Amino acid sequence: MQSRSSSAVAATPDQLAAVDAAISRLATMRGACLPMMHAIQAELGFVPHEAVQRIADSLNLSRADVHGVLTYYHDFRSEAPGCHVLKVCRAESCQAMGSEKLEDHLCEKHGVAMGETCADGEVTVEPVYCLGNCALSPAVMLDGKVYGRVSAERLDALLQRAKKSTGGQS
Ligand code: FES
């Protein structure tokens, strides 16, 4: 299986409307740049490239300033994620307990590396730096739920169950 290309895709008119709605809703808030990005990502699952200039114009900031904020925080995405988002912890405890093996397994069995989405659009894999579940390392978060002591087999089972829930292939 190959991962999906990461080339930028233009936002749809509906997505741009959601961006504009979030910006106008928060335009008068102090320090609105981050809240705007959070609102857009909550609505769309990502912050489209087109949002950067729109936020900059709204807040009288430079495009570079807004881009800098967007890329500083790991949690913001610039591309639409897959149906499921898997975050693999890369912090110390999880590394010591084999999280790199989970990443290798994702590459070898599922054809998806960190920061990529499977070719079928089912799963996006992202890094995270501690999920507060260190005692049960290695830990992952799948669609917002944290799982501990995750082996390759358990990871497969979690992904299979998640894909079934959205009608994807296992
Ligand atoms: S180091 Fe992975 S959950 Fe804390």
Coordinates of C-alpha atoms and ligand atoms in Angstrom, one line a residue:
M1 CA 0.0 0.0 0.0
Q2 CA 1.3 3.5 -0.8
S3 CA 0.7 6.6 1.1
R4 CA -1.3 9.5 -0.2
S5 CA 0.6 12.4 -1.9
S6 CA 1.0 15.4 0.3
S7 CA 0.7 18.0 -2.5
A8 CA -1.5 20.8 -1.5
V9 CA -5.1 20.6 -2.6
A10 CA -7.2 23.8 -3.0
A11 CA -9.9 24.3 -0.4
T12 CA -13.5 23.8 -1.6
P13 CA -15.9 26.7 -1.6
D14 CA -17.7 25.2 1.5
Q15 CA -14.3 24.9 3.3
L16 CA -13.5 28.5 2.5
A17 CA -16.9 29.6 3.7
A18 CA -16.2 27.7 7.0
V19 CA -12.8 29.5 7.2
D20 CA -14.4 32.9 6.7
A21 CA -17.1 32.2 9.2
A22 CA -14.6 31.2 11.9
I23 CA -12.5 34.3 11.2
S24 CA -15.4 36.7 11.3
R25 CA -16.8 35.1 14.5
L26 CA -13.4 35.6 16.3
A27 CA -12.2 38.8 14.6
T28 CA -12.7 41.0 17.6
M29 CA -11.1 38.6 20.2
R30 CA -7.7 39.6 21.6
G31 CA -5.0 37.3 20.4
A32 CA -7.4 35.7 17.9
C33 CA -4.8 34.0 15.7
L34 CA -4.6 30.7 17.5
P35 CA -8.3 30.6 18.4
M36 CA -9.1 31.1 14.7
M37 CA -6.8 28.2 13.7
H38 CA -8.3 26.0 16.4
A39 CA -11.9 26.8 15.3
I40 CA -11.0 26.1 11.6
Q41 CA -9.4 22.8 12.4
A42 CA -12.3 21.8 14.7
E43 CA -14.6 22.5 11.8
L44 CA -12.6 21.0 8.9
G45 CA -10.1 18.7 10.5
F46 CA -7.3 20.9 9.1
V47 CA -6.3 24.5 8.4
P48 CA -6.3 25.1 4.6
H49 CA -3.4 27.0 3.1
E50 CA -5.9 29.7 2.0
A51 CA -6.7 30.4 5.6
V52 CA -3.3 31.8 6.3
Q53 CA -3.8 34.9 4.1
R54 CA -7.3 35.4 5.3
I55 CA -6.3 35.3 9.0
A56 CA -3.5 37.7 8.3
D57 CA -5.7 40.1 6.5
S58 CA -8.3 40.0 9.3
L59 CA -5.8 40.6 12.1
N60 CA -3.5 43.0 10.2
L61 CA -0.6 40.5 10.5
S62 CA 1.9 39.4 7.8
R63 CA 1.3 36.2 6.0
A64 CA 4.7 35.0 7.4
D65 CA 3.6 35.7 11.0
V66 CA 0.5 33.6 10.6
H67 CA 2.3 30.8 8.7
G68 CA 4.9 30.8 11.5
V69 CA 2.2 30.2 14.1
L70 CA 0.6 27.5 12.1
T71 CA 3.7 25.6 11.5
Y72 CA 5.1 26.0 15.1
Y73 CA 2.4 23.9 16.6
H74 CA 2.5 20.1 15.7
D75 CA -1.3 19.7 16.2
F76 CA -2.3 21.9 13.3
R77 CA -2.6 20.2 9.9
S78 CA -2.5 21.8 6.5
E79 CA -4.0 18.9 4.7
A80 CA -7.3 17.1 5.3
P81 CA -6.6 14.0 7.4
G82 CA -7.8 10.5 6.7
C83 CA -11.0 9.1 8.2
H84 CA -9.0 8.1 11.3
V85 CA -6.1 9.9 13.0
L86 CA -3.5 7.8 14.8
K87 CA -1.0 9.6 17.0
V88 CA 2.0 7.6 18.0
C89 CA 3.9 8.8 21.0
R90 CA 7.6 9.6 20.4
A91 CA 8.5 10.9 23.8
E92 CA 11.1 9.2 26.0
S93 CA 9.2 6.5 27.9
C94 CA 7.4 5.3 24.7
Q95 CA 10.6 5.3 22.8
A96 CA 12.2 3.2 25.4
M97 CA 9.3 0.8 25.3
G98 CA 9.4 0.3 21.5
S99 CA 7.3 3.1 19.8
E100 CA 9.8 3.1 16.9
K101 CA 8.9 -0.5 16.3
L102 CA 5.3 0.6 16.0
E103 CA 6.3 3.2 13.4
D104 CA 8.3 0.5 11.5
H105 CA 5.3 -1.7 11.6
L106 CA 3.0 1.0 10.2
C107 CA 5.4 1.5 7.3
E108 CA 5.9 -2.1 6.6
K109 CA 2.4 -3.5 7.0
H110 CA 0.2 -0.5 6.4
G111 CA 2.5 1.5 4.0
V112 CA 2.1 4.7 6.0
A113 CA 4.9 6.7 7.6
M114 CA 4.8 9.4 10.2
G115 CA 3.0 12.5 8.9
E116 CA 1.3 10.6 6.0
T117 CA -2.1 9.3 5.2
C118 CA -2.7 5.8 3.8
A119 CA -3.4 5.7 0.0
D120 CA -7.0 4.6 0.7
G121 CA -7.5 7.8 2.9
E122 CA -8.4 5.7 5.9
V123 CA -5.6 6.5 8.4
T124 CA -3.4 9.5 9.0
V125 CA -0.4 8.9 11.3
E126 CA 1.0 11.8 13.3
P127 CA 3.6 12.1 16.0
V128 CA 2.8 13.2 19.6
Y129 CA 5.1 14.0 22.4
C130 CA 3.7 12.3 25.5
L131 CA 0.0 11.4 26.0
G132 CA 0.3 11.4 29.8
N133 CA 0.1 7.6 29.7
C134 CA 3.9 6.9 30.2
A135 CA 3.2 4.1 32.8
L136 CA 1.6 2.1 30.0
S137 CA 4.1 2.8 27.2
P138 CA 4.2 2.6 24.3
A139 CA 1.0 4.6 23.9
V140 CA -1.0 5.8 20.9
M141 CA -4.1 7.9 20.5
L142 CA -6.6 6.8 17.9
D143 CA -9.4 9.2 17.1
G144 CA -8.9 10.9 20.4
K145 CA -8.8 7.8 22.6
V146 CA -5.6 6.8 24.3
Y147 CA -4.4 3.2 24.3
G148 CA -1.4 1.8 26.3
R149 CA 0.9 -1.1 26.0
V150 CA 0.3 -1.2 22.3
S151 CA 2.0 -4.0 20.4
A152 CA 2.0 -4.4 16.6
E153 CA -0.8 -6.9 16.9
R154 CA -2.9 -4.7 19.1
L155 CA -2.3 -1.8 16.8
D156 CA -3.5 -3.9 13.9
A157 CA -6.6 -4.8 15.8
L158 CA -7.3 -1.2 16.7
L159 CA -6.9 0.0 13.1
Q160 CA -9.1 -2.9 11.8
R161 CA -11.9 -2.0 14.3
A162 CA -11.7 1.7 13.4
K163 CA -11.7 1.0 9.7
K164 CA -14.7 -1.3 10.1
S165 CA -16.6 1.4 11.9
T166 CA -16.3 3.6 8.8
G167 CA -16.8 0.9 6.2
G168 CA -13.1 0.8 5.2
Q169 CA -11.1 -2.3 4.3
S170 CA -9.2 -3.9 7.1
Ligands
FES1 S1 6.1 9.2 26.9 FE1 4.5 8.4 25.7 S2 2.8 8.7 27.0 FE2 4.3 9.7 28.0

